[in-house]
Short mmCIF file of C-alpha atoms in Angstrom, two decimals:
data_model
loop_
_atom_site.label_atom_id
_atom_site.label_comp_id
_atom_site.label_asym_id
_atom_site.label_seq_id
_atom_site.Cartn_x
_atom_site.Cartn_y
_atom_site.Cartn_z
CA UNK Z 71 -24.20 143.19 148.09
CA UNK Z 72 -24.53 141.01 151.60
CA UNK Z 73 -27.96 141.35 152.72
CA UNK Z 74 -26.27 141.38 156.15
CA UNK Z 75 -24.33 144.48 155.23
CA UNK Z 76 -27.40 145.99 153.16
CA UNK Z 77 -29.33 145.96 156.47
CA UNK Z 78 -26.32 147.63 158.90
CA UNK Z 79 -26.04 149.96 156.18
CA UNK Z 80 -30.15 150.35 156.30
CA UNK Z 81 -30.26 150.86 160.16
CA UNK Z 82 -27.44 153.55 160.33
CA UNK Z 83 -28.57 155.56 156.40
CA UNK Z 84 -31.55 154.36 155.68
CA UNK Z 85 -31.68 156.59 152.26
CA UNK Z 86 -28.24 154.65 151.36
CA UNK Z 87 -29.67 151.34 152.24
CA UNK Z 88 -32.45 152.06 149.62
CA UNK Z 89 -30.06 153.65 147.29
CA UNK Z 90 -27.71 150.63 147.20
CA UNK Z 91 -30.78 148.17 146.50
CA UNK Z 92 -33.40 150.16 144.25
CA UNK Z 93 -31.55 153.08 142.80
CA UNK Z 94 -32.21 156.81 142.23
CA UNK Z 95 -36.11 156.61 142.10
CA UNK Z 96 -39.29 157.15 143.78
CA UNK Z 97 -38.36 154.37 146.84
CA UNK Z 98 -34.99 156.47 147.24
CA UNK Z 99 -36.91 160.38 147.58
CA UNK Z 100 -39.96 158.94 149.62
CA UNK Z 101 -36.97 157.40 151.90
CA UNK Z 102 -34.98 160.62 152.08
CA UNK Z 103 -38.30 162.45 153.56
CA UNK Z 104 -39.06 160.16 155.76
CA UNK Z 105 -35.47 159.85 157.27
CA UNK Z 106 -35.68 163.98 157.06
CA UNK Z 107 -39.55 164.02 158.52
CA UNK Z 108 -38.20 161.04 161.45
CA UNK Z 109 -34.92 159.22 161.35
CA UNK Z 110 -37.27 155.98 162.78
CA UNK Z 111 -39.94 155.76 159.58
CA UNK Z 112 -36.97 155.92 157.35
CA UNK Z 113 -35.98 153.03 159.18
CA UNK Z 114 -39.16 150.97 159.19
CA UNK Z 115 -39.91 151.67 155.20
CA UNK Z 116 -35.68 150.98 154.09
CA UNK Z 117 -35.65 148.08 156.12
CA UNK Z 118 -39.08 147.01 154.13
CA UNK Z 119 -37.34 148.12 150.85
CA UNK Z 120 -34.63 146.15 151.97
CA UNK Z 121 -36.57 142.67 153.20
CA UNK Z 122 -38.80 142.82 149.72
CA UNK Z 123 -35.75 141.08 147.75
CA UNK Z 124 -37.17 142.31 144.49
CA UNK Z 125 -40.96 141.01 144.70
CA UNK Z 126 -43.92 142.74 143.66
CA UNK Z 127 -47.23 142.82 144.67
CA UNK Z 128 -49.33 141.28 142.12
CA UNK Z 129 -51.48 144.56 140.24
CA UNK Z 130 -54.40 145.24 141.12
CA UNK Z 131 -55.64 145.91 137.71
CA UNK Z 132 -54.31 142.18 136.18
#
């Protein structure tokens, strides 16, 4: 999907936006709460779902 698009979609759902990038898993529920708890942290952590483009923070047990 666009990135462009993936972020609209972010700003206005941010659950979707998540949904549409990482799936049905823990990124998708701890979205959903947020968005429920405050529609502006869902924001902030689906736009940062969104902006990782699949990296990963190196372990800190490796």
């Amino acid at each position: 999907m666009n990135k462009i698009l993936l972020i609209i979609v972010t700003i206005l759902l941010p659950p979707l936006g998540v949904f549409l990038k990482v799936g049905l898993g823990n990124h998708f529920w701890l979205n959903l709460i947020l968005t429920i708890l405050g529609y502006i942290p869902g924001i902030i952590h689906g736009l940062w779902i969104v902006a990782l483009d699949g990296a990963r923070p190196a372990s800190a047990t490796s």
